[in-house]
Coordinates of C-alpha atoms and ligand atoms in Angstrom, one line a residue:
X1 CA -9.0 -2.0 9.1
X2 CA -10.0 -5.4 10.4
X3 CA -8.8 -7.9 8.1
X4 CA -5.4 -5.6 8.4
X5 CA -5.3 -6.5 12.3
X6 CA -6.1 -10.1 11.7
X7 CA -3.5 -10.5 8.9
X8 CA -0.8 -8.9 10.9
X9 CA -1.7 -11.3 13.5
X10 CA -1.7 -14.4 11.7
X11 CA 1.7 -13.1 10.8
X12 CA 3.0 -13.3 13.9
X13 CA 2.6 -16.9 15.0
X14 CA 1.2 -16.1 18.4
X15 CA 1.2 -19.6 20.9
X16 CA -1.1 -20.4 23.1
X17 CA 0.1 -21.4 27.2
X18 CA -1.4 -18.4 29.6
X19 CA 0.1 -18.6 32.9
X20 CA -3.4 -18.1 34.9
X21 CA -2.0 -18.1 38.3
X22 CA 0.2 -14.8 37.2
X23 CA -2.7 -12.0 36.5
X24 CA -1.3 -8.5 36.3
X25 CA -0.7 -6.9 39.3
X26 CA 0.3 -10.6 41.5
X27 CA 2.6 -10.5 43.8
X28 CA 6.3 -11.2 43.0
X29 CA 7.5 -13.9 44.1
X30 CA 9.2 -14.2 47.2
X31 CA 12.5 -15.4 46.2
X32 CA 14.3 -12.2 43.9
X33 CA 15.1 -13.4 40.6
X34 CA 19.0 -12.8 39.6
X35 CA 19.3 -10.3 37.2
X36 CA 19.7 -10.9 33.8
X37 CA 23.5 -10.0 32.9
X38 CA 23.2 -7.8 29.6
X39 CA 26.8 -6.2 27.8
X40 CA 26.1 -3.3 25.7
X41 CA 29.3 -2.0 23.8
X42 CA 28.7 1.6 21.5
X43 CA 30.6 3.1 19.1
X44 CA 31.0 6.8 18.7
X45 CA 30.2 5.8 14.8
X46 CA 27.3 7.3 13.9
X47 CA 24.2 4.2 12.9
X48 CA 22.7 6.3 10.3
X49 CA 20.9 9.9 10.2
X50 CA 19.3 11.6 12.3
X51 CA 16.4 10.9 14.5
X52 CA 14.4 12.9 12.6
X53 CA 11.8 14.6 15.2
X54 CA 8.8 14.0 13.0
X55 CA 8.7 10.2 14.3
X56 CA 7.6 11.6 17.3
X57 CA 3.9 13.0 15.7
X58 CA 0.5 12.4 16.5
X59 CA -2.5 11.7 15.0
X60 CA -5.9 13.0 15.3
X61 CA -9.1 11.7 14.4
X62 CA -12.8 13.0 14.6
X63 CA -13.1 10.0 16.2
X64 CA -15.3 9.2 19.3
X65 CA -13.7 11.9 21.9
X66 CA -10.5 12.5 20.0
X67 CA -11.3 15.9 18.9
X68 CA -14.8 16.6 20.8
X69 CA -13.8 16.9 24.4
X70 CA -10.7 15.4 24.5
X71 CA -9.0 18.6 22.4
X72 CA -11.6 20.6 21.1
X73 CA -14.7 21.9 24.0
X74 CA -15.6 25.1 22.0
X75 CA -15.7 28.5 22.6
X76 CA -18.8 28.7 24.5
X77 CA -16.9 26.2 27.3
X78 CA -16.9 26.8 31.4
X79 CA -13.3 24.5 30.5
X80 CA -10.2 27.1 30.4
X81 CA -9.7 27.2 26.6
X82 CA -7.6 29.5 23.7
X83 CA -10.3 30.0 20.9
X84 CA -12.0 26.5 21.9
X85 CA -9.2 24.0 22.1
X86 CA -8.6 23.3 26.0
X87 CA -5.6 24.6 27.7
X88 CA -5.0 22.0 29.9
X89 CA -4.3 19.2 27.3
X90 CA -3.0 21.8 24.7
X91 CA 0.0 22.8 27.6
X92 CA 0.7 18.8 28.6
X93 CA 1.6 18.6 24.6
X94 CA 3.4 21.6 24.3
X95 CA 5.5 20.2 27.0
X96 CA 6.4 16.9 25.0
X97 CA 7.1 19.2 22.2
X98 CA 4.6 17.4 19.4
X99 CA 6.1 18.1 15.9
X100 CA 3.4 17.1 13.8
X101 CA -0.2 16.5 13.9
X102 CA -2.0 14.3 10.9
X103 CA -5.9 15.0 10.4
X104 CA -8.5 14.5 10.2
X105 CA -8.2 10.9 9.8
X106 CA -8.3 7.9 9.2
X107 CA -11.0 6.4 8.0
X108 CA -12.7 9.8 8.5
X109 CA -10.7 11.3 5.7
X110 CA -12.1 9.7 3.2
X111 CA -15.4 10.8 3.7
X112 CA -14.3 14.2 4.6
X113 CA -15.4 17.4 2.6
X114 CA -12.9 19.5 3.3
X115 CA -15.8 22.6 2.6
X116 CA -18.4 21.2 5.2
X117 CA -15.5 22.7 7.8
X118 CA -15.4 26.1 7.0
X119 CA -17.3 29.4 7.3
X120 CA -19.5 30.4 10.3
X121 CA -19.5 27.6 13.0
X122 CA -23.2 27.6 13.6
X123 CA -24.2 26.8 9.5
X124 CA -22.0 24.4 9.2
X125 CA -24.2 20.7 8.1
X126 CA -23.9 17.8 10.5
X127 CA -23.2 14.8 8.9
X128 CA -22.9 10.8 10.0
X129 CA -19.3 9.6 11.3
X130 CA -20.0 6.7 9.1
X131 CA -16.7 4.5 10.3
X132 CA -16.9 5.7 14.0
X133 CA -20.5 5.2 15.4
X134 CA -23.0 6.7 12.9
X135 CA -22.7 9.7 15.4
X136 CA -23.7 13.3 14.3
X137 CA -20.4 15.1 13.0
X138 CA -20.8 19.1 13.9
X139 CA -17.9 20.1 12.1
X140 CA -17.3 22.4 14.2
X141 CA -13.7 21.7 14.3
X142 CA -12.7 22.4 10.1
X143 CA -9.6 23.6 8.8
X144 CA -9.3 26.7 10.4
X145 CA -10.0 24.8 13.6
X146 CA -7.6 22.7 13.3
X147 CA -4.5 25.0 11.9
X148 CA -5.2 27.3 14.9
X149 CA -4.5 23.8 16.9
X150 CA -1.1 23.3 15.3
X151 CA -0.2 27.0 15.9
X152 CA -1.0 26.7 19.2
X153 CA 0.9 23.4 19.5
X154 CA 3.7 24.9 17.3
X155 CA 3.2 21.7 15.1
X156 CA 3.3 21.4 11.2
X157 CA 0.1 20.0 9.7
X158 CA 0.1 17.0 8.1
X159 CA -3.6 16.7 6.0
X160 CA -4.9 13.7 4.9
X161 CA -6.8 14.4 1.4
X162 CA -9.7 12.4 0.6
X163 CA -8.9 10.1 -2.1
X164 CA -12.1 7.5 -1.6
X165 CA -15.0 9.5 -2.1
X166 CA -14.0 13.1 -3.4
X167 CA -12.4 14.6 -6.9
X168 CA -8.8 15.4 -7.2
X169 CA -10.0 19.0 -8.1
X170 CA -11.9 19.1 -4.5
X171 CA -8.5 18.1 -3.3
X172 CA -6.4 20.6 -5.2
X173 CA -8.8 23.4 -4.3
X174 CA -8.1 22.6 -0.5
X175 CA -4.8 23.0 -0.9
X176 CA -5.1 26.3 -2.6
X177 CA -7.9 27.3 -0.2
X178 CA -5.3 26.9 2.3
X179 CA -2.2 27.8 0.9
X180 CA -2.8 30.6 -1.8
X181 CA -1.0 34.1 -1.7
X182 CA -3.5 35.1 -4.7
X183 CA -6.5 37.0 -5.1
X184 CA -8.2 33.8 -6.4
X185 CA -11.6 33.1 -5.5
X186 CA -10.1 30.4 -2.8
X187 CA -8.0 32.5 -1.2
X188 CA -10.4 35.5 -1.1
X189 CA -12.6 33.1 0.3
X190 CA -10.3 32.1 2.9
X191 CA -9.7 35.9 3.9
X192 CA -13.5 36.3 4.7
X193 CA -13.5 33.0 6.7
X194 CA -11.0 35.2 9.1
X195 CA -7.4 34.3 7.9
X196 CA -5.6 36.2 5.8
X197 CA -2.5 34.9 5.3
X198 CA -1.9 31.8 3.9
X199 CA -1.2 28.9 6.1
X200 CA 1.9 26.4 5.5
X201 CA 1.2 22.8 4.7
X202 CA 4.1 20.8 4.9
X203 CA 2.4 17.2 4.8
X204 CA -0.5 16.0 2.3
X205 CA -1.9 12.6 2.3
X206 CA -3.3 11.0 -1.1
X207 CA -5.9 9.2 1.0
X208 CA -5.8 6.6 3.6
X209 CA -5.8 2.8 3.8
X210 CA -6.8 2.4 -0.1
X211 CA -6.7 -0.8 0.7
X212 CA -9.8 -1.0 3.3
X213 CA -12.0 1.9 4.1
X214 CA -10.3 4.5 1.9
X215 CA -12.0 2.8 -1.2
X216 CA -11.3 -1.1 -1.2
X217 CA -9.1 -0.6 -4.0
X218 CA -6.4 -2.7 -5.9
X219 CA -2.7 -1.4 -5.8
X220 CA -2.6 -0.9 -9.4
X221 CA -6.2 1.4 -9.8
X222 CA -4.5 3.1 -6.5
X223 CA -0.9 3.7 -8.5
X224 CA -3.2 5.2 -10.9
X225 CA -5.7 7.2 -8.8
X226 CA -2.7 8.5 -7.1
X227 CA -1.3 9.9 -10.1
X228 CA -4.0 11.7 -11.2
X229 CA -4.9 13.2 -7.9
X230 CA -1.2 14.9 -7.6
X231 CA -1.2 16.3 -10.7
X232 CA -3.2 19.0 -9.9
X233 CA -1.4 20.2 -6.7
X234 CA 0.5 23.2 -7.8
X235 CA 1.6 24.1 -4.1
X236 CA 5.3 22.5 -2.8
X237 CA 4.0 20.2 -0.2
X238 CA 5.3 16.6 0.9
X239 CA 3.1 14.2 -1.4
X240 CA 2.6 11.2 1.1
X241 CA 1.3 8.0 -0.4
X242 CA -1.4 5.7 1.3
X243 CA 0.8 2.3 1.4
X244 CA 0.5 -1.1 3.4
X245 CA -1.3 -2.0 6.8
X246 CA -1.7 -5.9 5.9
X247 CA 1.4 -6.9 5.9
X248 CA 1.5 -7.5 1.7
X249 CA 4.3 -6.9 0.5
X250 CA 2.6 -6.5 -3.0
X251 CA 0.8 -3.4 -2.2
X252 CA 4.6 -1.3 -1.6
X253 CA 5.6 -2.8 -4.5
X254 CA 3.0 -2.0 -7.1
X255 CA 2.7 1.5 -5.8
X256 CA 6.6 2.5 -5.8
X257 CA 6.8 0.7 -9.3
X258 CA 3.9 2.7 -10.5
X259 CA 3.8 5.7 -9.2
X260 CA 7.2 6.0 -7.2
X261 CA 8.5 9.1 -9.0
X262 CA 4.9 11.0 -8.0
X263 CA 5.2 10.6 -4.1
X264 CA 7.8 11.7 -1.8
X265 CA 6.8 9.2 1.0
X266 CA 4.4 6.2 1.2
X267 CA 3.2 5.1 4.7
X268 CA 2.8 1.9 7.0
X269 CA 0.3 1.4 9.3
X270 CA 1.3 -1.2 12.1
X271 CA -1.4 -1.6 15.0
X272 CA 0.0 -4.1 18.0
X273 CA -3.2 -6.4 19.1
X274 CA -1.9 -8.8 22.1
X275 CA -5.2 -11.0 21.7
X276 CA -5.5 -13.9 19.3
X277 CA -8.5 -12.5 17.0
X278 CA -10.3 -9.1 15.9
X279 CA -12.8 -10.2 18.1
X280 CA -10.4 -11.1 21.1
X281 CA -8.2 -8.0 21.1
X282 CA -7.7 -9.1 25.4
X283 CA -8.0 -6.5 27.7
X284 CA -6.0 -2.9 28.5
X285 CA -5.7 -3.7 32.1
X286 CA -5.9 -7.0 34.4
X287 CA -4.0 -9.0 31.4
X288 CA -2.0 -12.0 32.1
X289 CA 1.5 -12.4 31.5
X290 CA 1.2 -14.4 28.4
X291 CA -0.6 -11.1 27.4
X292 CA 2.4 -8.4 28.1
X293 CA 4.6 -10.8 26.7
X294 CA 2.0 -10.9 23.2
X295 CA 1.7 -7.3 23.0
X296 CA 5.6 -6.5 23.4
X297 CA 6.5 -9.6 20.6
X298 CA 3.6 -7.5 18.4
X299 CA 5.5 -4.2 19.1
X300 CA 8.9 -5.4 18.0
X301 CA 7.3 -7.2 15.2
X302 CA 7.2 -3.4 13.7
X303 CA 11.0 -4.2 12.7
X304 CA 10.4 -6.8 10.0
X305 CA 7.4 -5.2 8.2
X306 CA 10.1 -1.6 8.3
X307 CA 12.7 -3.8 7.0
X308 CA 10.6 -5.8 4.2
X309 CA 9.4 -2.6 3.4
X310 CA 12.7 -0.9 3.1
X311 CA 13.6 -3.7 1.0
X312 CA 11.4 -2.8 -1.7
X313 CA 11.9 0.8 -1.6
X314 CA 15.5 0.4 -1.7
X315 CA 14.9 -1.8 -4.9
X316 CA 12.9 0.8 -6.5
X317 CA 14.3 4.1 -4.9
X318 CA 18.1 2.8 -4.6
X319 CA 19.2 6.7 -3.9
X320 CA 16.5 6.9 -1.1
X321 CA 13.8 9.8 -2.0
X322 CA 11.1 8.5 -1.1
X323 CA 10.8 8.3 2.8
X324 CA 8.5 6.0 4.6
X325 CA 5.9 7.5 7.0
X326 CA 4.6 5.0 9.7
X327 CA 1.5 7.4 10.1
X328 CA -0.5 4.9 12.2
X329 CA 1.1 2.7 15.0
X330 CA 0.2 1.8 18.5
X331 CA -2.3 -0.7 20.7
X332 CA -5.6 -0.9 20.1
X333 CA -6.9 -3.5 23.1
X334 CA -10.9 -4.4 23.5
X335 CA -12.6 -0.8 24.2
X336 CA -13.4 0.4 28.0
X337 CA -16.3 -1.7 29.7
X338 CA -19.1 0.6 29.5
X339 CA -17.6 2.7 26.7
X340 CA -19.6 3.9 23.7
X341 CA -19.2 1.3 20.8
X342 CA -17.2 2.6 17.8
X343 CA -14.7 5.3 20.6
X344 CA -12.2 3.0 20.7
X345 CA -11.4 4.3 24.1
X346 CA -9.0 2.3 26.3
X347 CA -6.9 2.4 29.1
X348 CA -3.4 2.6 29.0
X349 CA -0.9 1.1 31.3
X350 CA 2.9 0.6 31.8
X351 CA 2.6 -2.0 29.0
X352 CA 2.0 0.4 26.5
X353 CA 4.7 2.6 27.8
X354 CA 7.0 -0.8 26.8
X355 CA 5.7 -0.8 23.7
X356 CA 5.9 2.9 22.8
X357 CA 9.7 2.5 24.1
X358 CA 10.2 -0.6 22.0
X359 CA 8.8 1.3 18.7
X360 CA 10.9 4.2 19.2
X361 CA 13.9 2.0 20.0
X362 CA 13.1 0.5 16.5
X363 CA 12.4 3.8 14.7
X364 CA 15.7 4.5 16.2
X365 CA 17.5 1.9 14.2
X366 CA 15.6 2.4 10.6
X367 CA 16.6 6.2 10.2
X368 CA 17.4 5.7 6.6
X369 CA 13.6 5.3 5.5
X370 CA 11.7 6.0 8.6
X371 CA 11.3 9.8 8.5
X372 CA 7.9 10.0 10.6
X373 CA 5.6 8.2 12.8
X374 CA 2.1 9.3 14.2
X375 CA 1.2 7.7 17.2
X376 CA -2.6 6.3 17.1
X377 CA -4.1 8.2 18.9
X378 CA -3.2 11.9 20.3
X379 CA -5.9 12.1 22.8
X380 CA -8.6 9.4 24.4
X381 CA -8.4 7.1 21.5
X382 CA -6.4 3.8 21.5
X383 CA -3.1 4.1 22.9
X384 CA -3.6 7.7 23.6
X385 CA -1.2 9.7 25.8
X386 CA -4.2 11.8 27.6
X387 CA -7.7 10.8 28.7
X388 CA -9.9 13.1 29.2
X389 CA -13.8 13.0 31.1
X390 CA -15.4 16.5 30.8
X391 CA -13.1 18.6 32.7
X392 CA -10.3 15.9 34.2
X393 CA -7.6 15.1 32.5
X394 CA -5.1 12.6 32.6
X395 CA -1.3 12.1 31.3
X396 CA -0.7 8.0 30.5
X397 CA 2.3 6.5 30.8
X398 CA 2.6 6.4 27.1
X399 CA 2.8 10.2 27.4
X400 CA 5.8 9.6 29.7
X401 CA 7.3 7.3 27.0
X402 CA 7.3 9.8 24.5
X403 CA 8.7 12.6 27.4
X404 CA 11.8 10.3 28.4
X405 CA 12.6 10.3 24.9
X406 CA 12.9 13.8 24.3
X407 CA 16.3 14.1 24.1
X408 CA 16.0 11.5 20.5
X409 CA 14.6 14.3 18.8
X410 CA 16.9 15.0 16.4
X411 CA 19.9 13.4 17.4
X412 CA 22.2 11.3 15.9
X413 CA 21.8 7.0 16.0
X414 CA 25.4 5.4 17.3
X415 CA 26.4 2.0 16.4
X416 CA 25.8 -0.6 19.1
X417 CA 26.2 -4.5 20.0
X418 CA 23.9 -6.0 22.7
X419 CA 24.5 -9.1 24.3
X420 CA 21.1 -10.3 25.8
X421 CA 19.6 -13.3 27.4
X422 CA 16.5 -13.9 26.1
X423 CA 13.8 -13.3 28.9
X424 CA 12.6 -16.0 31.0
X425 CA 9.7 -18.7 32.1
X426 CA 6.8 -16.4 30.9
X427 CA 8.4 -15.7 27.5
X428 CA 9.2 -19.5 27.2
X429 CA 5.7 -20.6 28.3
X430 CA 3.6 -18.6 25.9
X431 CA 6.0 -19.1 23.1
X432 CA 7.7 -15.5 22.5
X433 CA 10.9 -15.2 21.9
X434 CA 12.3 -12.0 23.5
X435 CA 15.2 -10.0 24.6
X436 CA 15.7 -9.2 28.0
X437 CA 16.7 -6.1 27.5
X438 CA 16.4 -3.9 24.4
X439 CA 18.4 -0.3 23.9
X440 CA 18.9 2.6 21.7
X441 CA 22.0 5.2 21.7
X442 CA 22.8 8.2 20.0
X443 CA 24.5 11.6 20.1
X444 CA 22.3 14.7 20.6
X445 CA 21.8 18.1 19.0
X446 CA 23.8 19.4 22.0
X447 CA 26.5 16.9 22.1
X448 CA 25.4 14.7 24.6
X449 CA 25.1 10.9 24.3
X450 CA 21.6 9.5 25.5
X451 CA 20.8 6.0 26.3
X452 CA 17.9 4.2 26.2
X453 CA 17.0 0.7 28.1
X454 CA 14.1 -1.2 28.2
X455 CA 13.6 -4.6 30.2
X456 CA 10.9 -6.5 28.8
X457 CA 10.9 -8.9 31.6
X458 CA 8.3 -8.2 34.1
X459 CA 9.7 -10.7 36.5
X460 CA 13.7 -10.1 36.6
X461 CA 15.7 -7.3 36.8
X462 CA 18.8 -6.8 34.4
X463 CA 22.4 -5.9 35.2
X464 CA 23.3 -3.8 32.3
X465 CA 27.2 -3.0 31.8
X466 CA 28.2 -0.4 29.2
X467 CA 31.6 0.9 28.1
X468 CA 30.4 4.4 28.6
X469 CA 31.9 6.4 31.0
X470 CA 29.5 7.5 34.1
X471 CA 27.8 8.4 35.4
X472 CA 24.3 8.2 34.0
X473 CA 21.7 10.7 35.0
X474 CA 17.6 10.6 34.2
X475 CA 14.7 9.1 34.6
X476 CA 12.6 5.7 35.1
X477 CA 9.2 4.4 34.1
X478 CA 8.7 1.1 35.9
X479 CA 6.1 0.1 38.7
X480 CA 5.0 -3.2 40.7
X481 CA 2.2 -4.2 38.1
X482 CA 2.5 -4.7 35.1
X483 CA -0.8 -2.7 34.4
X484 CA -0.2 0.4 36.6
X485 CA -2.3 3.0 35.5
X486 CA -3.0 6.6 36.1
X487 CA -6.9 6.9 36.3
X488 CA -9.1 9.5 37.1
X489 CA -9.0 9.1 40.6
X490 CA -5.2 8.6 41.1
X491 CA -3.9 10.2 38.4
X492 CA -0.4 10.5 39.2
X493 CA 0.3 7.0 40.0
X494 CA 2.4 6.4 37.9
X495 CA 5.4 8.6 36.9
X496 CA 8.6 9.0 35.8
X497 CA 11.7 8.6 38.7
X498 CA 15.0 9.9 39.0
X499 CA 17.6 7.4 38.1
X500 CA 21.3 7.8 38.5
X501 CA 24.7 5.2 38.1
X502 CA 27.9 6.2 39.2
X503 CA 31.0 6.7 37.3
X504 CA 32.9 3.2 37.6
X505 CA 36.0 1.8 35.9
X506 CA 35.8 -1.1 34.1
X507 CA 32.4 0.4 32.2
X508 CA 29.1 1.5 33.3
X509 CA 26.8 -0.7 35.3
X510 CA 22.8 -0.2 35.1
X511 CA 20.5 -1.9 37.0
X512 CA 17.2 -2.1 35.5
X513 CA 14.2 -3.4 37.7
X514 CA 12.0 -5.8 36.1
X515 CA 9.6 -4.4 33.3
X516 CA 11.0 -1.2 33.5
X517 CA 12.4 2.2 30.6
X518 CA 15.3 4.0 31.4
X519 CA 16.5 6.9 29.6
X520 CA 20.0 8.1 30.8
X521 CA 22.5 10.8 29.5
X522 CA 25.9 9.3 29.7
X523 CA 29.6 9.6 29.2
X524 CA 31.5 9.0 25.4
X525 CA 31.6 5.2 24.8
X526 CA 35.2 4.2 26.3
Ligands
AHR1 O1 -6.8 4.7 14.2 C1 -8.0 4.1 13.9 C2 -8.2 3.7 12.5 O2 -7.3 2.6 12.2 C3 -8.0 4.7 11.4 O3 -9.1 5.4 11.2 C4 -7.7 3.8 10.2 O4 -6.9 4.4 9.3 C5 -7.1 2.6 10.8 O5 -7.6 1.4 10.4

């Protein structure tokens, strides 16, 4: 996990230059800044497939309040809950519509007994959260925990097997545990533990990060230990690959050489860390510019680690089988002050609305390969899109990201050329080279064509003219700081706005404020 953060950031060739006078939330200055002038022309040609909806997923941990608290407060809870999981939080997902959930981790996973979760709550063992905290780990939330949790969510569960530190026959037995029609000694099992009939399993992961804390292990003992494990799963389920996170190129390679024909998707892990160093993550709020213009070059920087991945795939997999599963992304900034070492709680602010925008924008544009993406994390850990603190709750504006994009969800990518200006002094003063202005189109289920914009540039707005025909209708994240915040005591500070252009001839004009996402349905591209 660490040396992955500090390889992808050696990677990026990060410069030096912080603009101290311009901390977040400073004034603008007096004079407005022209607008940037930015010409989008789309094509009613479809880019690729569809958006498939499973890049919207989520991940959850049992990692400092990701589960305990933050989903899960138990049955015996004064918070309003459905069999333990809290309404509140469980409603504010429904609402976003979450497709898929991965669990239980993470690092977690692979020192996860899948049989410490199961049977009566209260004689369950506690055991050490070895990569999060040494804390005690209840288990009270175990498998049937959690598939009550993507019921409720109307999710499909995506499992991550433990392939570090348990036998391929503990793995297989899981699976039949959970997924056997039989009168097996599993399945009866299953049937006392309350459930009778057998749950669905779309997803299984053949452990996580083999690289790092799924077992330290080369790519070729991990082509091999992959093989073995999947041979014993006699269910259908989606056999998903633990792949890169360090930006080697090697590790995709070995794997899909060796065992390419015995997974159906291998995964990237892609974290965005604005600061220099592990150590020096810099902060979720009060950043400098320098700093929002770091974290959105690390964001788009998701593209060429996608496209050097689909390289190899394609070189392997020329017909396109096996999908690619980016089941980790998102910021991970220094934790809270005063937070419990090991939570990796943060705060979350418009900037990591940008960079949610910017990823899907990018998933957008890689539908070929990229068939699902799990934001890290669901709830109260990294770039989470609710925060929780015992009975508040919180949406982020990463939630509102992921709600402005609804309309993605399954539709179909169109063709487009942007003409941009790159963005301005700050960008030019700390060395990244940006876009003003970054966009996504496409045609959804319903027929309608969607637009996204984002303007990077927290200092100028952008004129954006489009041959689509008006006018555009929907919604706006933007906000005077560049780390506006909901928090516990303002908690709707900031959210989404109505936006609206009118119909004109000669194309579509859109004018974006500074650091702002706009997600518009619009007319057929003229
Ligand atoms: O999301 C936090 C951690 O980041 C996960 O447990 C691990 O897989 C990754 O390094």
């Amino acid at each position: 996990m660490k040396t992955s953060i500090t390889r992808l950031l050696a990677g990026l060739a990060l410069a030096g230059g912080a603009n101290a006078l311009l901390a977040a939330g400073a004034p603008a200055a007096a004079e407005p800044l022209a607008p940037a002038q930015v010409r989008l022309q789309v094509s009613a040609e479809a880019a690729g497939p569809v958006i498939e909806p499973t890049v919207y997923g989520h991940f959850a941990e049992h990692l400092g309040t990701g589960i305990y608290g933050g989903l899960w407060v138990g049955t015996g809870s004064t918070i309003p809950h459905t069999r333990g999981w809290r309404n509140d939080v469980i409603q504010a997902l429904k609402r976003i519509g979450v497709p898929v959930v991965r669990w239980p981790g993470g690092c977690f996973a692979d020192d996860y007994d899948w049989r410490d979760g199961i049977g009566p709550r209260s004689q369950r063992p506690v055991r050490l959260n070895k990569f999060w905290g040494m804390v005690p780990e209840p288990n009270e939330v175990g498998t049937h925990e959690f598939m009550d949790l993507v019921e409720q969510l109307g999710a499909e569960a995506y499992l991550a097997g433990n392939m570090g530190s348990m036998t391929p026959r503990a793995l297989s037995q899981w699976l039949e545990y959970m997924t056997s029609d039989s009168r097996s000694s599993l399945a009866e099992e299953r049937r006392r533990n309350g459930r009778d009939k057998p749950w669905k399993v779309k997803y299984l992961g053949i452990g996580n990060e083999s690289w790092g804390c799924g077992g330290h292990m080369r790519p070729e003992y991990q082509a091999d230990l992959h093989r073995q494990y999947v041979t014993w799963l006699h269910t259908p389920v989606v056999r998903v690959a633990s792949g890169d996170g360090e930006g080697r190129d090697e590790v995709i390679d070995t794997l899909m050489a060796r065992a390419g024909q015995d997974m159906d998707a291998i995964t990237l892990h892609y974290y965005t860390v604005p600061g220099p160093s592990w150590e020096h993550k810099g902060s979720a709020l009060g950043f400098t510019p320098e700093y929002w213009a770091r974290a959105l070059r690390g964001a788009m920087g998701i593209e060429a680690r996608i496209e050097a991945t689909r390289r190899i795939m394609d070189r392997h997999d020329p017909a396109g089988r096996v999908a690619l599963y980016v089941d980790e992304w998102g910021t991970w900034h220094d934790p809270e002050p005063g937070s419990t070492p090991g939570f990796l709680q943060q705060q979350n602010s418009l900037r990591d609305a940008l960079v949610a925008a910017l990823t899907f924008n990018v998933f957008h544009r890689h539908t070929t390969r990229v068939k699902m993406a799990n934001v890290a994390q669901m709830v109260n850990v990294l770039q989470a899109l609710v925060l929780t603190d015992g009975p508040r709750m919180l949406l982020t504006p990463t939630y509102h990201a992921f709600d402005l994009y609804q309309p993605f969800k399954g539709a179909t990518p169109l063709k487009l050329q942007l003409q941009t200006p790159r963005w301005g002094e700050i960008g030019k003063e700390s060395g990244q080279d940006l876009p003003a202005v970054d966009a996504s189109v496409a045609r959804a289920t319903d027929g309608r064509v969607w637009l996204a914009l984002v303007n990077l540039d927290p200092q100028r707005p952008a004129r954006v003219t489009a041959n689509l025909a008006g006018p555009a209708e929907g919604r706006l994240l933007t906000a005077a700081a560049m780390d506006a915040h909901n928090s516990f005591s303002q908690p709707h500070a900031l959210e989404p706005s109505r936006f609206e252009a009118p119909a004109a001839s000669g194309g579509m004009v859109l004018e974006l404020p500074p650091k702002s996402i706009v997600v518009v349905r619009v007319g057929e591209p003229g």
